[in-house]
CSV table of C-alpha atoms and ligand atoms in Angstrom, one decimal:
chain,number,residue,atom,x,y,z
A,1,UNK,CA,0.0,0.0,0.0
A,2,UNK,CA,1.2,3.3,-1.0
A,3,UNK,CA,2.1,5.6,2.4
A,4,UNK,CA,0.9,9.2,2.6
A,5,UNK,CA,3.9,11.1,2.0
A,6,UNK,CA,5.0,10.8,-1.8
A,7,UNK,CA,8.2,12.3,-2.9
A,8,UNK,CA,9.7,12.6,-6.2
A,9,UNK,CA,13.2,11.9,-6.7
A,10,UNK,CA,15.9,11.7,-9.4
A,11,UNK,CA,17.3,8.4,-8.3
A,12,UNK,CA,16.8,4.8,-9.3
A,13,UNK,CA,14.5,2.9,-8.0
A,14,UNK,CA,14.4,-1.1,-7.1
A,15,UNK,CA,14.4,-3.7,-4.3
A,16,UNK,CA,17.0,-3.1,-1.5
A,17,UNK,CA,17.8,0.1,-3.4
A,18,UNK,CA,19.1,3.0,-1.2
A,19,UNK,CA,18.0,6.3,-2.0
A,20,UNK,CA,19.5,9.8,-0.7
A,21,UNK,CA,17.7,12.9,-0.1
A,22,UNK,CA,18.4,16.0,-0.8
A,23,UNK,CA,18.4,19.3,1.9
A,24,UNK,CA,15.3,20.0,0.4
A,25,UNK,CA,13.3,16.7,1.0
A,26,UNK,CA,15.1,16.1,4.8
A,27,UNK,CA,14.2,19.5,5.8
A,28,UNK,CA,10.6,18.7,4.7
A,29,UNK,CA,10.8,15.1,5.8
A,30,UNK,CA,12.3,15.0,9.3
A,31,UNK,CA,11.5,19.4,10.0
A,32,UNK,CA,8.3,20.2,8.4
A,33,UNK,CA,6.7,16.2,8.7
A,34,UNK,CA,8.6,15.2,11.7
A,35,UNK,CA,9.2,11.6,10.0
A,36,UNK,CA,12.1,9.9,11.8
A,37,UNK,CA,14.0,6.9,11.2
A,38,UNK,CA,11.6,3.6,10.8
A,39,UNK,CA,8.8,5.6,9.3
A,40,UNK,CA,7.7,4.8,5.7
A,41,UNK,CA,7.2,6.8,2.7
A,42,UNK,CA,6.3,6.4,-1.4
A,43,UNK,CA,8.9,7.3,-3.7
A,44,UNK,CA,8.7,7.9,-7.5
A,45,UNK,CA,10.9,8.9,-10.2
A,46,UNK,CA,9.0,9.2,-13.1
A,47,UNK,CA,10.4,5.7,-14.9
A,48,UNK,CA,10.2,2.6,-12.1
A,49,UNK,CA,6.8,3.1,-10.8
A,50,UNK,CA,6.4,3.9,-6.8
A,51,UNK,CA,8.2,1.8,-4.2
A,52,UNK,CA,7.2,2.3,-0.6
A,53,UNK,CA,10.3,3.2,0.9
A,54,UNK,CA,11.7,3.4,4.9
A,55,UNK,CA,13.8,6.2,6.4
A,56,UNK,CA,17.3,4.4,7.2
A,57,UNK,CA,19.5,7.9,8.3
A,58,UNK,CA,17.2,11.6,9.1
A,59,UNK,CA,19.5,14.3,9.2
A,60,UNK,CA,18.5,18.0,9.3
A,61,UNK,CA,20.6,18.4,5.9
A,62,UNK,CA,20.2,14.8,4.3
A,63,UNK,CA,18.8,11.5,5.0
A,64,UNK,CA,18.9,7.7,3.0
A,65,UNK,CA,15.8,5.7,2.4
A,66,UNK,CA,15.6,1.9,1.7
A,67,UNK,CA,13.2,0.5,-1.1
A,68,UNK,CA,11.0,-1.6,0.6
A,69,UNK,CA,8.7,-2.6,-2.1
A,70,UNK,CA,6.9,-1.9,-4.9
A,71,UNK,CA,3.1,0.0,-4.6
A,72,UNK,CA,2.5,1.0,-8.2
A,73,UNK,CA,4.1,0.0,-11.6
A,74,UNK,CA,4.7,3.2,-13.9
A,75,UNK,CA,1.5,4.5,-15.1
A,76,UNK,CA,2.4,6.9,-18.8
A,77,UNK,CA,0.2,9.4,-19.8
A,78,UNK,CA,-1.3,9.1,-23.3
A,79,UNK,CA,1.2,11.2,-26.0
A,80,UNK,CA,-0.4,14.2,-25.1
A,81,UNK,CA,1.4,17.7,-25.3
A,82,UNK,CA,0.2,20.6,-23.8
A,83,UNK,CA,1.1,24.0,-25.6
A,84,UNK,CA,0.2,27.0,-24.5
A,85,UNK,CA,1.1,30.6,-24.3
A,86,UNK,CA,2.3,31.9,-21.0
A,87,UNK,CA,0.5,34.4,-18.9
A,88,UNK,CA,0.3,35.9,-15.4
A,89,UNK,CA,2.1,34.0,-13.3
A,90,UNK,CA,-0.2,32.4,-11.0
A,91,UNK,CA,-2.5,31.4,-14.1
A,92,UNK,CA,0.6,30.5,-15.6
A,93,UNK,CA,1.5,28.0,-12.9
A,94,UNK,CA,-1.9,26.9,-12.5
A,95,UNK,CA,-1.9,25.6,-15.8
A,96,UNK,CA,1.4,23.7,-15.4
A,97,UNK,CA,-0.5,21.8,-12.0
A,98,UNK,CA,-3.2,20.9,-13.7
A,99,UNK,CA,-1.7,19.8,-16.7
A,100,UNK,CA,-0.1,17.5,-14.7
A,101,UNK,CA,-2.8,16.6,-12.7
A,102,UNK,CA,-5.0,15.6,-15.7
A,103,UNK,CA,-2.4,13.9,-17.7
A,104,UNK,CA,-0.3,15.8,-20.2
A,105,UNK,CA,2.8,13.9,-21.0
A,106,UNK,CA,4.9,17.0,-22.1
A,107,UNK,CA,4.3,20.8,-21.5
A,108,UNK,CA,5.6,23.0,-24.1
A,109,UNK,CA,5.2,26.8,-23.2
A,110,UNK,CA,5.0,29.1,-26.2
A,111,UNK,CA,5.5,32.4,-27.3
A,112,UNK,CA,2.8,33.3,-30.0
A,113,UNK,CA,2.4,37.2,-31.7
A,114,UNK,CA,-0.1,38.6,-28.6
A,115,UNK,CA,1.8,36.4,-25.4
A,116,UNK,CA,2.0,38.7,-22.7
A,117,UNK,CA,5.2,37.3,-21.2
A,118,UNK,CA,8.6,37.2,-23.2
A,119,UNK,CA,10.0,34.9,-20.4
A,120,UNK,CA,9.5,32.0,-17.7
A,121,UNK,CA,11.1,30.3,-15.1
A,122,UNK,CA,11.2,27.0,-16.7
A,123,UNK,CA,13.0,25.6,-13.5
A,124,UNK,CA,10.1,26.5,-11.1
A,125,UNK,CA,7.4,25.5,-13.4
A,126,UNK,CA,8.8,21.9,-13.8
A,127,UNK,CA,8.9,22.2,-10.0
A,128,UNK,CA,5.2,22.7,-9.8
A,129,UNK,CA,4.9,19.5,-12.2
A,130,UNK,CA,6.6,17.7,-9.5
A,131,UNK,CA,4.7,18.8,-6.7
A,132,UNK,CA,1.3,18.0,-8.6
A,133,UNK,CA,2.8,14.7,-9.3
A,134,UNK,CA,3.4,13.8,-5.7
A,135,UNK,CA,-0.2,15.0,-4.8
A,136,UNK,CA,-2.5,13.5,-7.4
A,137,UNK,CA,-0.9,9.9,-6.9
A,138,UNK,CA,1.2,10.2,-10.5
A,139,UNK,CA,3.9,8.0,-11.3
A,140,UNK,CA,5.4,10.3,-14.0
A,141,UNK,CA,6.0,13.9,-14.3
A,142,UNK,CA,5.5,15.4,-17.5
A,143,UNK,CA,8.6,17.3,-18.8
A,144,UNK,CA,8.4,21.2,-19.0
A,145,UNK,CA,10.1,22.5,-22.6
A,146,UNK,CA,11.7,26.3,-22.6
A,147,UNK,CA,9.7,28.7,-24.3
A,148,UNK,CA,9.6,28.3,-28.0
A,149,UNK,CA,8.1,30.5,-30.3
A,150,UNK,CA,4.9,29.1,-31.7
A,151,UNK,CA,5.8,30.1,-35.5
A,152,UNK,CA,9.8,27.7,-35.1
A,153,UNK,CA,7.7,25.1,-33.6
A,154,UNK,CA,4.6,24.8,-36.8
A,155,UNK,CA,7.9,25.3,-39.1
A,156,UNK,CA,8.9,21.3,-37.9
A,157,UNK,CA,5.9,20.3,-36.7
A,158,UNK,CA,5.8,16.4,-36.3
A,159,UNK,CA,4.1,14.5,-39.5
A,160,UNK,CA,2.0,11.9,-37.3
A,161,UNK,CA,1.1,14.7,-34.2
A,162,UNK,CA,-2.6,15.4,-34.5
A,163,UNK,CA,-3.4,18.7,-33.4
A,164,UNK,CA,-6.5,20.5,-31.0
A,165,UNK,CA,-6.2,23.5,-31.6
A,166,UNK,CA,-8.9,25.7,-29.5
A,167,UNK,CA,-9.7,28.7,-32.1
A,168,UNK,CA,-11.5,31.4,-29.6
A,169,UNK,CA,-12.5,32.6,-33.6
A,170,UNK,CA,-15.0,29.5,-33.8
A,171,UNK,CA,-16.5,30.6,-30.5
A,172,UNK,CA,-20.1,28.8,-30.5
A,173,UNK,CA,-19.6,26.8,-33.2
A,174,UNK,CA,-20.3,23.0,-32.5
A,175,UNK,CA,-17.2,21.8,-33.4
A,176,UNK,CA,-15.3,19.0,-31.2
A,177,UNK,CA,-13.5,16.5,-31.5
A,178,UNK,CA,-14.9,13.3,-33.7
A,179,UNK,CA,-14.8,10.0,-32.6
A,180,UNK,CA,-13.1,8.9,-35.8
A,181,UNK,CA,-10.1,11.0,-34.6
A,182,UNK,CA,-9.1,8.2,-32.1
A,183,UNK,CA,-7.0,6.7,-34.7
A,184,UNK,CA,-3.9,8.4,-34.9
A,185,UNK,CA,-2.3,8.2,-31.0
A,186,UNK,CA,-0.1,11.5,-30.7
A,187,UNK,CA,-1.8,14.6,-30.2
A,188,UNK,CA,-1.4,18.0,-28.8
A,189,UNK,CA,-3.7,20.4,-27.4
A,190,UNK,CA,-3.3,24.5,-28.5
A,191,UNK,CA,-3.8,27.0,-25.9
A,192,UNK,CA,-3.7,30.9,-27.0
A,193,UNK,CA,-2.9,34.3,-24.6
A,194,UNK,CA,-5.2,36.4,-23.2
A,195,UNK,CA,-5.1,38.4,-26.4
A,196,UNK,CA,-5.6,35.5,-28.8
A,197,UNK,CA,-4.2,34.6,-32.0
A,198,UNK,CA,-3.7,36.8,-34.7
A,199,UNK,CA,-5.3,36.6,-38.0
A,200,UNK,CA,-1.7,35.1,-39.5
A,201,UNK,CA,-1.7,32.6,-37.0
A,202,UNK,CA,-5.0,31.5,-37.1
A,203,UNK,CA,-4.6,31.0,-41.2
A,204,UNK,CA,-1.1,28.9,-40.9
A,205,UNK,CA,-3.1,26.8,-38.1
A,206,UNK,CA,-6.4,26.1,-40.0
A,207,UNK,CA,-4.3,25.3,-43.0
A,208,UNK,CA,-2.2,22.6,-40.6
A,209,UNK,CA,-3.0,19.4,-42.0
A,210,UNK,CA,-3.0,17.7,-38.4
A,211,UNK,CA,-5.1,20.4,-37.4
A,212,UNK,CA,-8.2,19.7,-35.6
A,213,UNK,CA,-10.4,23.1,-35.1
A,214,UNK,CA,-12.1,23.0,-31.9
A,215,UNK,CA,-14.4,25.3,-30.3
A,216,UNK,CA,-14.7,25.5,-26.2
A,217,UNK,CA,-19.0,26.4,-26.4
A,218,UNK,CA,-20.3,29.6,-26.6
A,219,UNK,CA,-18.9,31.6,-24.3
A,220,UNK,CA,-14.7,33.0,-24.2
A,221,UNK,CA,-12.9,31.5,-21.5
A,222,UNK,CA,-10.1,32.6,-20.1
A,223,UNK,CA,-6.8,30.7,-21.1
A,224,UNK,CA,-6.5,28.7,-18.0
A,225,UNK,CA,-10.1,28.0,-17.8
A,226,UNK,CA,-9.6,26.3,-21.4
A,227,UNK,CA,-6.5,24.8,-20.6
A,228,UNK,CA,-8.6,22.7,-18.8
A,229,UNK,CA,-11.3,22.1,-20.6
A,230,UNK,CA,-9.6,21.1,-23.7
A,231,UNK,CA,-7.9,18.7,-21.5
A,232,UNK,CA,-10.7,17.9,-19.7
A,233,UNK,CA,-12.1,16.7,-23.5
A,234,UNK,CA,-9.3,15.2,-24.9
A,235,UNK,CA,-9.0,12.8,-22.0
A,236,UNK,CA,-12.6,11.7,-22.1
A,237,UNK,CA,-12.9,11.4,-25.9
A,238,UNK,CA,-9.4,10.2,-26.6
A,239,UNK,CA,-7.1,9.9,-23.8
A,240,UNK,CA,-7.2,7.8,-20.4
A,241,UNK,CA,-10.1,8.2,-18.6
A,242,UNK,CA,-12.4,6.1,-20.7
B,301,LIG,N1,-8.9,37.8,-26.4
B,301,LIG,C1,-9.5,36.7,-27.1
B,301,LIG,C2,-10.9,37.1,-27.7
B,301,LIG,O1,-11.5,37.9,-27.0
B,301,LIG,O2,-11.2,36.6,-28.7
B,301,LIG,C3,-9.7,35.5,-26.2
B,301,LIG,C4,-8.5,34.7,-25.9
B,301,LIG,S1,-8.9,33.4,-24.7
B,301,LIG,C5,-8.8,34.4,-23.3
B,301,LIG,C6,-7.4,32.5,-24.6
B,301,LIG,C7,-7.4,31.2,-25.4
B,301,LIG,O3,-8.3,30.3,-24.8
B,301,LIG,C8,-7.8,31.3,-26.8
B,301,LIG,O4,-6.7,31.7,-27.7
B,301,LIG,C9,-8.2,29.9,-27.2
B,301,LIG,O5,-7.1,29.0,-27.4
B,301,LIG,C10,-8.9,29.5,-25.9
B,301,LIG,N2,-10.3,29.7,-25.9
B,301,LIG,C11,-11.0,30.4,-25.0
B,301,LIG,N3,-12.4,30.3,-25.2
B,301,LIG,C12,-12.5,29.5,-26.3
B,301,LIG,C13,-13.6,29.0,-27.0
B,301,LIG,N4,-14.9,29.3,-26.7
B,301,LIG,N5,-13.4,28.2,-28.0
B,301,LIG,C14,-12.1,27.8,-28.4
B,301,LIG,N6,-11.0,28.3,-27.7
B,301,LIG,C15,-11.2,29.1,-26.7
């Protein structure tokens, strides 16, 4: 049975294995949590599923675990990418959580002709990938790209990647996803800033052969709000939750 405490770490992960910590996770461990030698936790790294592990050494600095046995095999996401164009900051990493949360595989921020931030902190918002990962039971933690700009990324865009894109133009429209889309396995979902796209954009995606035109009903949401429900969507017409 998994233990209540999850952590993520960047270690291997296997029978017997022992498994450091950083400052980071024995402050939060043995300071915040109070855990001491003896006492169980889950550990995951994203490739060897979750291993319920026991606290050998608790320092204030560092500590070792011992793999005790495994609680979860990993559990992928489907081939899902998330791209979206950043915004304020805590919309910005609300969208990264829940992304996470909901099942994206990769999360590609991207700069488009209206995005209202030139820069992120990819660092921190891989760091919230984590931490929604160790909350929501996850055995995998999507990885979060550098910004790219949305024009260099169409320019290569892969040949078998299906694409959702969610055109705020099409607003009210009934247009979702069909069920004969389920064929082709890698998708990605197309989020646009607070400003939307511009009319350039909008004619270089519709003209995207992998491009699926979606509409999110009849109202305008805003950009985190569709993150969401795109996802939200996807996963039930095409992804994991059926
Ligand atoms: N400022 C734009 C406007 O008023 O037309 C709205 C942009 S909206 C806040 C941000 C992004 O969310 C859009 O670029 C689109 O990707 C998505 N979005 C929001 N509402 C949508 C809808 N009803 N249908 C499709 N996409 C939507």
């Amino acid at each position: 049975m998994s233990a209540k405490i999850r952590l993520y770490v960047e270690h291997p992960l296997g029978a017997g294995q022992s498994v450091p910590l950083d400052r980071g996770q024995a402050h939060y461990l043995f300071g915040v949590m109070r855990m001491a030698v003896g006492g169980q936790i889950s550990l995951f790294n994203g490739t060897d599923g979750e291993w319920l592990a026991e606290i050998a050494q608790a320092g204030k600095r560092a500590g070792l675990l011992t793999c005790v046995e495994q609680t979860k095999v990993l559990q992928m996401p489907p081939d899902l990418w998330l791209l979206f164009a950043p915004i304020k900051k805590a919309r910005t990493d609300f969208i990264v959580e829940k992304a996470a949360e909901m099942g994206a595989a990769r999360i590609l921020p991207v700069q488009t002709e209206f995005t209202n931030s030139e820069r992120i902190r990819r660092d921190r918002l891989q760091a919230h990938a984590v931490e929604a990962a160790e909350q929501c039971g996850g055995t995998y933690v999507p990885q979060v790209d550098d910004l790219q700009k949305l024009s260099r990324l169409l320019d290569h865009w892969p040949e078998d990647r299906q694409l959702m894109f969610c055109d705020e133009g099409e607003v009210g429209k009934a247009l979702t996803l069909a069920a004969t889309d389920r064929s082709s396995a890698p998708w990605a979902i197309l989020i646009g800033p607070e400003g939307g796209f511009s009319e350039g954009e909008r004619k270089r995606l519709h003209a995207l052969p992998q491009s699926h035109v979606v509409s999110l009903g009849p109202r305008i949401l805003r950009a985190d709000t569709a993150a969401v429900a795109a996802m939200t969507l996807w996963q039930q017409a095409l992804g994991d939750w059926g």
